[in-house]
């Protein structure tokens, strides 16, 4: 796209002055990038024009399109932000500043031990850095730039739209870069930028970013699905035309005029459904989808009634996002019916305005009247909710923690729960009462000691569900416990709550945190039976100057025990750290035999040929007894291959995984069901018990004490640590630790 094409594509509401502003921005960008080329060899200005074109297609304002043209000028040339402010005004300058990449790291993002290669004087000199240091520096710069952009978005949401347009064009031209860079950028795009596009409701951008990312991350899967779509295109188009015509006639007979279109199938969406539902491409593509656009909200519900009266609705497939919009302001009616050919038909019903919002998100909420920007109430409420979720200014976190907060707290699915007064609180899926308490107020979180859910007292690791009514029980004084940050216990889900807990813990004296951290680590090592751990090496591997700094970080919550245990587990084989009390065993995964396309099907070994692991095998579907597994050369199978070929299925042996028997000792106040709870917990963790010994000391003066000795089979030290943590969290359990030899 050249400048003439860009000017021709600008929205019709642009004034002559707006068009002149865009033209001047192009001239300055062309001058700044005059001698620069992209990886493809084309002039760099082409990228700037393409970004501006994407913004124009979203009907963005003249200052936003101008910022799109100038978005790399400050970063890549001698032109300053002040010069842009003087020539184009403060609005355009602020937008350009918001998307300009950082070249040097702010001090808040640097660890003291990295000063040797992050000093201000030589921050741009990368020649002396190792590959590991260079990779780390680029990642930190990327995260700091994202944080800078999101902070700027708090003032003007158009900053993030420009950033998305920039990323979209970069993804479209990613084929000219190195393969490792392609994968890194594609991973970042699908984890961060596509969810941002979804969060602000720009559906058309989200889908393209996801599809392009999949192309570089899973090229074979992408090509397989794309080829399947091409093969079916002609038949599917013919089929959808008949359905569209039938729907239009049915609605017109009832006096409703609707624009009916087939809903496009996006490659990444198909890939996700195949993976999550464990279905084949053919099974996913059997589901057809149509979209009906009608005049107003009343017509939406009238259309729904006609569809349901004409074809049988499929149970549990109706969603009303008009009455209860999604968090990104998406509105539509979703339903599914059994069509005349006895195959499912998914139907979306919305107004034309709702469709614009679904495709363009918050970009559709900008209105321009006589040169004055007007924003509607729904848009303002959405921005307010998004700012509250980010709560950027009040959080004491580095850039990496900020990005994790974005992934976990902003992009994840959400649940909606009620306060005692009936107010709705929006939380990430998997949140607990403590997350709820910190969302209400920091002090409520600090003093939280219990919770009533729907009038019933529940533990603090209870996972909140949509519709729950939550009452937090507080104490008059006190603060959070370090145990709240233990991921194995599952008391806190959101990074926002974790950050507030860490801030409180950091306010404690260094000596107190040092002592607490040392005791925590010594206790964990003692519990896991780890005696010979070099703390000096361990602290350096975790990027601390010495063990004392590591203890302080552990004591204030900046460092978790699980990270230390995982590091030890990753660096050593289980044989190095787990002294077993019995021979190691090879155990199959949950399914000894995997039946392709029929996961979970009951299987049994045929007695006629007695197949053993490693033999070529095939499955035979029986009547009422699942699949019988035979050797491929079994005479019965050879006969069936000619007479009952349709009952044969392809199967393979499950993967074998090595486990290590480890003795553990549990001390608890005896109660009914204690051993059952322990057994269920281990079963849920996929841990086998090979030996059990229970002894209860009866004492009339004290509560009965149960001493339980188990031998459990674990994969590694990380799983052992997680299991012991979860056992200690059971009611009445005093201690759970690994038994020492002798």
XYZ file of C-alpha atoms in Angstrom:
742
model
C 0.000 0.000 0.000
C 1.356 3.421 -1.012
C 0.429 6.850 0.334
C -2.157 7.402 -2.430
C -3.913 4.143 -1.546
C -3.794 5.043 2.146
C -5.329 8.475 1.545
C -8.050 6.894 -0.594
C -8.882 4.360 2.153
C -9.253 6.910 4.967
C -12.711 7.033 6.633
C -15.264 9.288 4.960
C -15.742 11.377 8.099
C -12.163 12.741 7.788
C -11.979 16.477 7.063
C -9.539 18.018 4.576
C -7.428 19.051 7.569
C -7.362 15.429 8.816
C -6.180 14.189 5.425
C -3.482 16.854 5.287
C -2.270 15.800 8.765
C -1.936 12.171 7.638
C -0.055 13.272 4.513
C 2.403 15.368 6.573
C 2.951 12.418 8.927
C 3.788 10.223 5.934
C 6.306 12.763 4.622
C 8.096 12.945 7.995
C 8.126 9.134 8.350
C 9.466 8.738 4.791
C 12.265 11.193 5.588
C 13.140 9.453 8.882
C 13.234 5.961 7.327
C 14.700 7.060 3.958
C 17.682 4.687 3.939
C 16.197 1.861 5.995
C 15.134 -1.553 4.690
C 13.120 -4.361 6.238
C 14.287 -7.991 6.390
C 12.354 -8.604 3.146
C 14.428 -5.941 1.367
C 11.492 -3.557 0.852
C 11.656 0.087 2.045
C 10.879 0.438 5.761
C 8.240 3.102 5.080
C 6.030 0.372 3.563
C 5.624 -1.120 7.049
C 4.557 2.255 8.491
C 1.982 2.740 5.726
C 0.647 -0.799 6.253
C 0.186 -0.153 10.000
C -1.632 3.104 9.223
C -3.825 1.216 6.732
C -4.878 -1.306 9.399
C -5.802 1.581 11.727
C -7.741 3.278 8.930
C -9.727 0.073 8.344
C -10.704 0.262 12.031
C -11.981 3.843 11.433
C -9.413 5.281 13.844
C -8.894 9.043 14.147
C -6.426 11.113 12.114
C -4.024 11.526 15.050
C -4.058 7.729 15.616
C -3.382 6.987 11.915
C -0.620 9.621 11.965
C 0.866 7.947 15.053
C 0.766 4.649 13.137
C 2.885 6.233 10.399
C 5.296 7.701 12.965
C 5.373 4.807 15.462
C 9.032 3.866 14.765
C 10.399 7.337 14.007
C 11.678 8.196 17.515
C 13.132 4.721 17.954
C 14.914 4.489 14.587
C 15.923 8.045 13.673
C 17.229 11.372 14.992
C 13.708 12.878 15.183
C 12.658 13.543 18.782
C 9.333 13.242 20.533
C 9.363 17.001 21.117
C 9.592 17.608 17.361
C 6.560 15.372 16.779
C 4.692 17.237 19.536
C 5.442 20.592 17.891
C 4.382 19.433 14.408
C 1.395 17.194 15.212
C 0.245 18.063 18.729
C 0.435 16.379 22.128
C -2.160 13.683 21.310
C -0.143 12.192 18.429
C 3.109 12.563 20.403
C 1.644 10.692 23.401
C 0.490 7.849 21.146
C 3.937 7.577 19.521
C 5.629 7.632 22.933
C 3.317 4.871 24.184
C 4.355 2.431 21.428
C 8.061 3.363 21.218
C 10.259 0.456 22.318
C 12.665 0.905 25.228
C 16.390 0.770 24.434
C 17.641 0.754 28.045
C 16.154 -1.007 31.046
C 14.694 1.006 33.922
C 16.537 0.331 37.188
C 13.439 -1.340 38.694
C 13.775 -4.251 36.257
C 17.426 -4.988 36.940
C 18.841 -7.369 39.489
C 21.914 -6.042 41.290
C 23.969 -8.980 40.095
C 23.333 -7.973 36.470
C 24.925 -4.534 36.799
C 28.000 -5.715 34.926
C 26.063 -5.753 31.664
C 23.108 -3.436 32.313
C 24.906 -0.207 33.268
C 23.517 2.934 31.613
C 26.814 3.780 29.895
C 27.009 0.549 27.923
C 23.388 -0.592 27.781
C 23.415 -0.403 23.987
C 26.660 -2.362 23.614
C 25.703 -5.997 23.100
C 29.055 -7.190 21.780
C 30.372 -8.299 25.182
C 27.247 -10.209 26.240
C 26.903 -13.973 26.234
C 23.992 -15.488 24.289
C 22.193 -16.214 27.567
C 22.659 -12.623 28.805
C 21.575 -11.216 25.443
C 18.444 -13.379 25.398
C 17.601 -12.344 28.948
C 18.128 -8.665 28.141
C 15.852 -8.837 25.077
C 13.132 -10.562 27.077
C 13.310 -7.967 29.860
C 13.239 -5.110 27.336
C 10.221 -6.670 25.625
C 8.358 -7.014 28.929
C 9.259 -3.476 30.019
C 8.062 -2.115 26.659
C 4.772 -3.978 27.050
C 4.331 -2.562 30.551
C 5.089 0.948 29.241
C 2.456 0.476 26.526
C -0.178 -0.795 28.967
C 0.477 2.114 31.351
C 0.044 4.504 28.414
C -3.185 2.660 27.535
C -4.597 3.771 30.884
C -4.539 7.323 29.510
C -5.486 6.533 25.903
C -6.652 3.087 24.792
C -5.649 3.814 21.187
C -2.025 3.127 22.181
C -2.679 -0.614 22.411
C -4.632 -0.621 19.129
C -1.619 0.921 17.350
C 0.629 -1.673 19.005
C -1.669 -4.466 17.801
C -1.675 -3.075 14.248
C 2.138 -2.986 14.336
C 2.293 -6.591 15.575
C -0.265 -7.760 12.994
C 1.758 -6.454 10.052
C 4.967 -7.853 11.565
C 3.277 -11.268 11.763
C 2.130 -10.990 8.138
C 5.759 -10.468 7.063
C 7.439 -12.790 9.584
C 8.542 -15.292 6.931
C 11.608 -13.159 6.140
C 13.140 -13.613 9.620
C 15.169 -16.466 11.151
C 13.217 -19.603 12.232
C 14.106 -19.191 15.928
C 12.942 -15.564 15.833
C 9.744 -16.607 14.052
C 8.907 -19.056 16.854
C 9.774 -16.567 19.614
C 7.627 -13.791 18.137
C 4.778 -16.197 17.311
C 4.813 -17.526 20.897
C 4.723 -13.995 22.313
C 1.910 -13.091 19.919
C -0.344 -16.009 20.827
C 0.323 -15.659 24.574
C 0.068 -11.866 24.867
C -1.078 -9.922 21.799
C -3.925 -12.169 20.579
C -5.426 -12.239 24.121
C -5.127 -8.426 24.278
C -7.046 -8.159 20.988
C -9.686 -10.497 22.419
C -9.830 -8.605 25.726
C -10.615 -5.324 23.963
C -13.021 -7.055 21.586
C -11.259 -6.768 18.201
C -12.260 -10.209 16.945
C -10.999 -9.906 13.370
C -7.499 -9.013 14.612
C -7.479 -11.756 17.270
C -8.323 -14.486 14.745
C -5.645 -13.418 12.266
C -2.965 -13.156 14.978
C -3.858 -16.650 16.236
C -3.827 -18.221 12.765
C -0.492 -16.606 11.851
C 1.051 -17.706 15.171
C -0.081 -21.304 14.643
C 1.506 -21.254 11.167
C 4.956 -20.760 12.747
C 4.473 -22.760 15.961
C 2.751 -25.845 14.485
C 3.380 -25.625 10.710
C 2.409 -29.246 9.977
C -0.900 -28.981 11.862
C -1.638 -25.650 10.194
C -1.043 -27.042 6.699
C -3.068 -30.176 7.464
C -6.117 -28.163 8.588
C -5.746 -25.629 5.747
C -5.604 -28.453 3.185
C -8.704 -30.043 4.713
C -10.585 -26.736 4.494
C -9.618 -26.303 0.834
C -10.792 -29.822 -0.033
C -14.191 -29.224 1.556
C -14.669 -25.644 0.389
C -16.821 -26.304 -2.702
C -19.142 -28.831 -1.016
C -19.416 -26.741 2.139
C -20.168 -23.537 0.202
C -22.971 -25.255 -1.696
C -24.376 -26.687 1.539
C -24.241 -23.337 3.360
C -25.964 -21.523 0.477
C -28.967 -23.851 0.827
C -29.093 -23.306 4.610
C -28.850 -19.511 4.215
C -31.665 -19.440 1.658
C -33.887 -21.604 3.890
C -33.278 -19.354 6.923
C -33.922 -16.135 4.977
C -37.241 -17.470 3.643
C -38.340 -18.730 7.073
C -37.629 -15.377 8.745
C -39.137 -13.338 5.900
C -42.387 -15.306 6.242
C -42.530 -13.969 9.823
C -41.770 -10.403 8.757
C -38.115 -10.326 9.833
C -35.444 -9.190 7.392
C -32.060 -10.661 8.249
C -28.617 -10.717 6.668
C -27.591 -14.381 6.819
C -23.973 -15.422 6.361
C -21.905 -18.510 7.008
C -19.660 -18.139 10.040
C -16.005 -18.371 8.949
C -13.949 -21.245 10.333
C -10.582 -20.072 11.658
C -7.695 -22.525 11.573
C -6.546 -21.912 15.160
C -10.116 -22.283 16.435
C -10.411 -25.665 14.682
C -6.993 -26.693 16.055
C -8.035 -25.801 19.618
C -11.308 -27.729 19.349
C -9.553 -30.793 17.919
C -7.087 -30.684 20.807
C -9.460 -29.914 23.700
C -12.336 -32.162 22.597
C -10.050 -34.894 21.212
C -11.990 -35.003 17.965
C -10.874 -35.494 14.402
C -10.942 -32.770 11.746
C -13.992 -34.394 10.122
C -15.915 -34.419 13.423
C -15.198 -30.730 14.050
C -16.138 -29.740 10.495
C -19.499 -31.539 10.743
C -20.702 -28.588 12.844
C -21.997 -25.761 10.622
C -22.364 -22.176 11.799
C -24.432 -19.215 10.582
C -24.711 -15.598 11.684
C -27.956 -13.604 11.487
C -27.833 -9.788 11.550
C -31.161 -8.068 12.309
C -32.363 -4.518 12.901
C -32.712 -4.252 16.679
C -32.626 -6.104 20.001
C -36.325 -7.049 19.868
C -35.773 -8.641 16.454
C -32.921 -10.723 17.949
C -35.232 -12.412 20.450
C -38.051 -12.753 17.892
C -35.609 -14.471 15.512
C -34.493 -16.810 18.300
C -38.111 -17.852 18.913
C -38.672 -18.589 15.219
C -35.469 -20.657 14.962
C -36.392 -22.706 18.044
C -39.945 -23.304 16.851
C -38.754 -24.445 13.422
C -35.881 -26.727 14.524
C -35.260 -28.627 17.766
C -32.843 -26.777 20.111
C -29.874 -28.769 21.442
C -29.908 -28.750 25.282
C -27.315 -26.618 27.140
C -26.252 -24.836 23.946
C -28.022 -21.484 24.491
C -26.181 -18.355 25.723
C -27.652 -14.865 26.049
C -24.757 -12.418 25.728
C -27.150 -9.547 24.997
C -28.647 -9.533 28.487
C -25.258 -10.451 30.005
C -22.452 -9.170 27.695
C -18.974 -10.693 27.837
C -16.262 -8.726 29.621
C -14.989 -7.359 26.271
C -18.486 -5.908 25.561
C -19.360 -8.677 23.086
C -23.134 -9.060 22.608
C -24.997 -11.795 20.735
C -27.446 -14.672 21.140
C -25.880 -18.114 20.679
C -27.884 -21.277 20.128
C -27.585 -24.626 18.362
C -30.333 -26.685 16.712
C -30.642 -30.025 14.947
C -31.115 -29.041 11.316
C -33.226 -30.916 8.752
C -30.346 -33.247 7.843
C -30.048 -34.299 11.533
C -26.717 -32.508 11.920
C -26.013 -29.652 14.365
C -26.306 -26.057 13.199
C -24.825 -23.296 15.373
C -26.616 -19.941 15.140
C -25.480 -16.473 16.246
C -28.053 -13.662 16.289
C -27.096 -10.006 16.753
C -27.791 -6.489 15.494
C -25.597 -4.739 12.922
C -24.194 -2.491 15.657
C -23.382 -5.498 17.866
C -21.596 -7.059 14.896
C -19.419 -3.962 14.460
C -18.497 -4.178 18.147
C -17.738 -7.906 17.818
C -15.385 -7.299 14.881
C -13.766 -4.028 15.981
C -14.232 -4.024 19.765
C -13.436 -0.753 21.487
C -12.409 0.765 18.140
C -16.130 0.756 17.268
C -16.903 2.892 20.328
C -15.097 6.009 19.082
C -17.409 8.578 17.535
C -16.474 11.832 15.875
C -18.921 14.702 15.614
C -17.837 18.107 14.333
C -14.210 17.377 15.211
C -14.977 16.496 18.854
C -14.319 12.994 20.116
C -17.309 11.489 21.940
C -17.240 8.222 23.862
C -20.299 6.288 24.965
C -21.111 5.176 28.508
C -20.560 1.456 27.830
C -17.073 2.239 26.549
C -16.228 4.262 29.679
C -17.464 1.482 31.980
C -15.395 -1.080 30.071
C -12.214 1.008 30.349
C -12.821 1.574 34.051
C -13.160 -2.188 34.641
C -9.986 -2.904 32.640
C -8.009 -0.293 34.601
C -9.221 -1.800 37.871
C -8.071 -5.253 36.759
C -4.616 -4.008 35.841
C -4.314 -1.688 38.861
C -0.871 -0.909 37.445
C 0.075 2.159 39.450
C -0.434 0.551 42.829
C 1.392 -2.726 42.235
C 4.997 -3.223 43.333
C 6.116 -5.663 40.649
C 8.816 -5.951 38.030
C 8.132 -6.310 34.301
C 8.159 -10.135 34.308
C 5.622 -10.196 37.143
C 3.538 -7.629 35.279
C 3.409 -9.827 32.155
C 2.419 -12.844 34.287
C -0.325 -10.709 35.852
C -1.574 -9.841 32.378
C -1.643 -13.508 31.337
C -3.265 -14.858 34.500
C -5.522 -12.056 35.724
C -6.590 -10.202 32.583
C -6.548 -12.714 29.711
C -7.794 -15.874 31.464
C -11.462 -16.840 31.584
C -13.378 -15.098 34.362
C -16.044 -15.935 36.947
C -18.630 -13.527 38.360
C -19.424 -13.664 42.081
C -21.545 -11.541 44.420
C -20.699 -9.468 47.488
C -23.089 -9.572 50.492
C -24.736 -6.403 49.093
C -25.303 -8.016 45.693
C -22.525 -6.222 43.776
C -20.876 -8.304 41.033
C -17.123 -8.955 41.299
C -15.230 -10.082 38.176
C -12.334 -12.488 38.944
C -10.097 -14.828 36.900
C -11.296 -18.428 36.742
C -9.790 -20.473 39.590
C -9.843 -17.571 42.082
C -10.264 -18.246 45.797
C -11.875 -16.312 48.698
C -8.489 -14.669 49.412
C -8.353 -13.364 45.817
C -11.889 -12.026 46.316
C -10.877 -10.346 49.592
C -7.902 -8.557 48.014
C -10.070 -7.469 45.085
C -12.513 -5.827 47.510
C -9.778 -4.042 49.499
C -6.147 -4.658 50.419
C -6.900 -4.483 54.171
C -9.743 -6.995 53.810
C -7.282 -9.354 52.125
C -4.630 -8.904 54.815
C -7.127 -9.615 57.618
C -8.993 -12.447 55.868
C -9.268 -15.548 58.066
C -12.255 -17.410 56.620
C -15.126 -17.265 54.131
C -18.796 -18.150 53.840
C -19.853 -19.185 50.355
C -23.626 -19.186 49.782
C -24.115 -19.166 53.558
C -21.819 -22.145 54.200
C -18.353 -21.980 55.788
C -15.770 -23.101 53.202
C -11.951 -23.494 53.307
C -9.840 -20.653 51.922
C -8.676 -22.809 48.990
C -12.287 -23.137 47.768
C -12.453 -22.375 44.016
C -15.101 -19.725 43.336
C -17.782 -20.378 40.718
C -20.011 -17.963 38.827
C -23.033 -17.057 40.960
C -21.377 -17.675 44.353
C -22.248 -15.211 47.126
C -19.111 -14.521 49.179
C -18.795 -13.219 52.743
C -15.235 -12.698 54.053
C -14.559 -13.308 57.754
C -11.816 -11.014 59.069
C -9.780 -10.480 62.217
C -9.219 -7.030 63.745
C -5.461 -7.142 63.253
C -2.752 -9.290 61.722
C -1.551 -9.933 58.210
C -1.183 -12.569 55.515
C 0.740 -15.791 56.054
C 3.708 -16.828 53.926
C 1.882 -20.106 53.344
C -0.626 -18.183 51.218
C 2.054 -17.901 48.515
C 2.670 -21.666 48.434
C 1.285 -22.809 45.035
C 0.927 -26.405 46.246
C -1.712 -25.343 48.779
C -3.679 -23.317 46.215
C -4.824 -20.483 48.477
C -4.138 -17.630 46.020
C -4.646 -17.619 42.242
C -4.252 -14.018 41.034
C -0.918 -12.255 40.607
C -2.585 -9.111 41.909
C -3.269 -10.712 45.305
C 0.203 -12.299 45.365
C 1.818 -8.912 44.724
C -0.077 -7.334 47.631
C 0.897 -10.188 49.951
C 4.564 -9.813 48.945
C 4.431 -6.050 49.561
C 3.161 -6.685 53.112
C 5.802 -9.328 53.768
C 8.581 -7.072 52.426
C 7.734 -4.483 55.057
C 8.892 -6.923 57.725
C 12.506 -6.455 58.911
C 15.269 -8.014 56.787
C 16.555 -10.020 59.755
C 13.079 -11.432 60.349
C 12.715 -12.402 56.677
C 16.212 -13.905 56.653
C 15.420 -16.088 59.677
C 12.032 -17.085 58.290
C 13.495 -17.944 54.883
C 16.327 -20.018 56.364
C 13.898 -21.962 58.570
C 11.516 -22.576 55.659
C 14.288 -23.948 53.435
C 15.872 -26.077 56.171
C 12.480 -27.536 57.043
C 11.720 -28.336 53.379
C 15.113 -29.985 52.848
C 14.673 -31.965 56.070
C 11.203 -33.045 55.033
C 12.426 -34.167 51.592
C 15.529 -35.846 53.008
C 17.916 -33.568 51.075
C 21.141 -33.305 53.082
C 23.915 -32.302 50.705
C 22.752 -29.146 48.924
C 25.360 -26.490 48.101
C 23.552 -23.297 49.152
C 26.202 -21.043 47.604
C 25.745 -22.606 44.155
C 21.984 -22.721 44.598
C 21.774 -18.985 45.389
C 23.908 -18.116 42.335
C 21.769 -20.283 40.062
C 18.725 -18.376 41.314
C 20.592 -15.100 40.589
C 21.201 -14.002 44.189
C 24.575 -12.779 45.443
C 24.698 -15.146 48.401
C 22.523 -17.543 50.447
C 21.430 -14.748 52.829
C 19.866 -12.761 49.963
C 18.139 -15.951 48.850
C 16.777 -16.510 52.392
C 15.450 -12.923 52.525
C 13.694 -13.354 49.158
C 12.215 -16.623 50.394
C 11.093 -15.036 53.664
C 9.324 -12.086 52.020
C 7.693 -14.207 49.319
C 9.688 -13.084 46.256
C 11.021 -16.633 45.909
C 8.947 -19.786 46.340
C 10.022 -23.129 47.769
C 8.520 -24.873 44.743
C 10.904 -22.985 42.433
C 13.905 -24.167 44.474
C 12.677 -27.766 44.530
C 11.966 -27.654 40.784
C 15.471 -26.307 40.101
C 17.050 -29.131 42.110
C 14.793 -31.662 40.395
C 15.649 -30.342 36.903
C 19.404 -30.380 37.509
C 19.620 -33.860 38.972
C 18.093 -37.131 37.911
C 15.631 -38.671 40.379
C 18.240 -41.379 41.066
C 20.553 -38.669 42.463
C 18.107 -37.213 44.988
C 15.727 -40.082 45.791
C 17.162 -43.003 47.700
C 14.544 -45.659 47.232
C 13.593 -48.254 49.805
C 12.688 -50.793 47.156
C 13.636 -51.489 43.532
C 12.603 -48.889 40.980
C 9.613 -49.812 38.884
C 8.447 -49.157 35.370
C 4.760 -48.247 35.393
C 2.562 -47.589 32.405
C 0.691 -44.363 32.019
C -2.948 -44.243 33.027
C -3.862 -46.214 29.907
C -1.663 -49.252 29.204
C -2.979 -49.212 25.634
C -3.976 -46.052 23.753
C -6.896 -46.420 21.316
C -6.644 -43.732 18.642
C -9.680 -41.422 18.596
C -11.375 -43.347 21.453
C -9.606 -42.215 24.603
C -10.857 -43.838 27.812
C -12.303 -46.927 26.090
C -12.129 -50.055 28.284
C -9.407 -52.424 27.056
C -8.411 -55.979 27.958
C -5.701 -58.334 26.737
C -6.779 -61.219 24.526
C -6.109 -64.636 26.065
C -5.761 -66.308 22.672
C -2.440 -64.611 21.814
C -1.403 -62.899 25.115
C 0.241 -59.731 23.684
C 3.051 -58.168 25.719
C 4.482 -54.637 25.676
C 6.353 -54.031 22.435
C 4.360 -56.493 20.305
C 2.616 -55.106 17.176
C -1.032 -54.934 18.291
C -4.535 -54.176 17.023
C -7.851 -53.614 18.837
C -11.101 -55.514 18.275
C -14.336 -53.775 19.378
C -16.473 -56.245 21.357
C -20.149 -56.001 22.267
C -20.365 -54.379 25.705
C -16.779 -55.123 26.841
C -14.783 -52.359 25.152
C -11.806 -53.332 22.993
C -9.826 -56.578 23.182
C -6.124 -56.191 22.364
C -4.602 -58.838 20.059
C -1.260 -59.379 18.389
C -1.434 -58.343 14.727
C -0.552 -61.910 13.660
C -3.233 -63.514 15.867
C -5.275 -66.053 13.800
C -8.534 -64.600 15.150
C -7.555 -61.124 13.926
C -6.512 -62.446 10.512
C -9.987 -63.970 10.125
C -11.703 -60.794 11.377
C -9.773 -58.646 8.896
C -11.763 -60.209 6.072
C -15.191 -60.659 7.726
C -15.419 -57.875 10.379
C -12.933 -55.255 9.264
C -15.077 -52.372 10.594
C -14.622 -53.623 14.192
C -10.825 -53.337 14.101
C -9.208 -50.184 15.516
C -5.623 -48.940 15.536
C -4.013 -48.988 18.988
C -0.577 -48.393 20.496
C 1.177 -49.155 23.768
C 0.999 -46.440 26.439
C 4.220 -44.657 27.403
C 6.093 -46.182 30.335
C 7.235 -43.808 33.073
C 9.797 -44.575 35.788
C 8.712 -44.179 39.415
C 10.669 -44.395 42.675
C 9.356 -45.944 45.914
C 9.897 -43.460 48.767
C 8.988 -43.982 52.459
C 7.089 -41.115 54.092
C 5.889 -40.570 57.659
C 2.666 -38.750 58.587
C 1.742 -37.602 62.105
C -1.851 -36.519 62.747
C -4.639 -36.311 65.298
C -6.660 -39.435 64.623
C -10.095 -38.987 63.090
C -12.572 -40.984 61.068
C -11.799 -40.937 57.338
C -8.201 -39.701 57.724
C -6.634 -42.590 55.812
C -9.342 -42.345 53.155
C -8.572 -38.645 52.590
C -4.851 -39.397 52.250
C -5.556 -42.240 49.832
C -7.874 -40.075 47.686
C -5.313 -37.270 47.586
C -2.553 -39.614 46.414
C -4.890 -41.137 43.845
C -5.699 -37.678 42.438
C -1.958 -36.978 42.175
C -1.435 -40.234 40.279
C 0.752 -41.631 43.086
C 0.646 -45.352 43.877
C 0.879 -46.711 47.471
C 2.889 -49.930 47.765
C 2.923 -50.324 51.562
C 0.878 -48.970 54.499
C 1.461 -49.126 58.246
C -0.836 -47.298 60.689
C -0.379 -47.112 64.459
C -2.577 -45.056 66.806
C -1.319 -44.085 70.276
C -4.317 -44.009 72.611
C -3.881 -41.643 75.543
C -6.765 -40.774 77.840
C -5.193 -37.405 78.703
C -4.450 -36.316 75.143
C -6.001 -36.703 71.715
C -5.186 -39.958 69.919
C -2.112 -39.539 67.698
C -1.938 -41.496 64.438
C 1.496 -42.417 63.067
C 1.176 -43.440 59.434
C 4.057 -44.853 57.421
C 3.627 -45.224 53.664
C 5.776 -46.200 50.732
C 4.664 -44.187 47.702
C 5.880 -44.247 44.103
C 6.804 -40.763 42.816
C 8.365 -39.546 39.574
C 10.744 -36.969 41.060
C 11.497 -34.717 44.021
C 9.072 -32.020 42.776
C 6.144 -34.420 42.902
C 7.225 -35.623 46.360
C 7.317 -32.019 47.634
C 3.875 -31.270 46.207
C 2.383 -34.441 47.723
C 3.816 -33.716 51.193
C 2.508 -30.132 51.020
C -0.980 -31.295 50.127
C -1.020 -33.978 52.843
C 0.010 -31.409 55.480
C -2.883 -29.234 54.336
C -5.409 -31.978 55.240
C -7.484 -31.541 58.383
C -5.815 -32.859 61.608
C -2.445 -33.553 59.922
C 0.458 -32.216 61.999
C 3.418 -33.210 59.847
C 4.257 -35.107 56.662
C 7.858 -35.815 55.765
C 10.125 -38.295 54.096
C 11.403 -41.071 56.360
C 15.141 -41.302 56.759
C 17.058 -44.531 56.394
C 17.605 -46.319 59.699
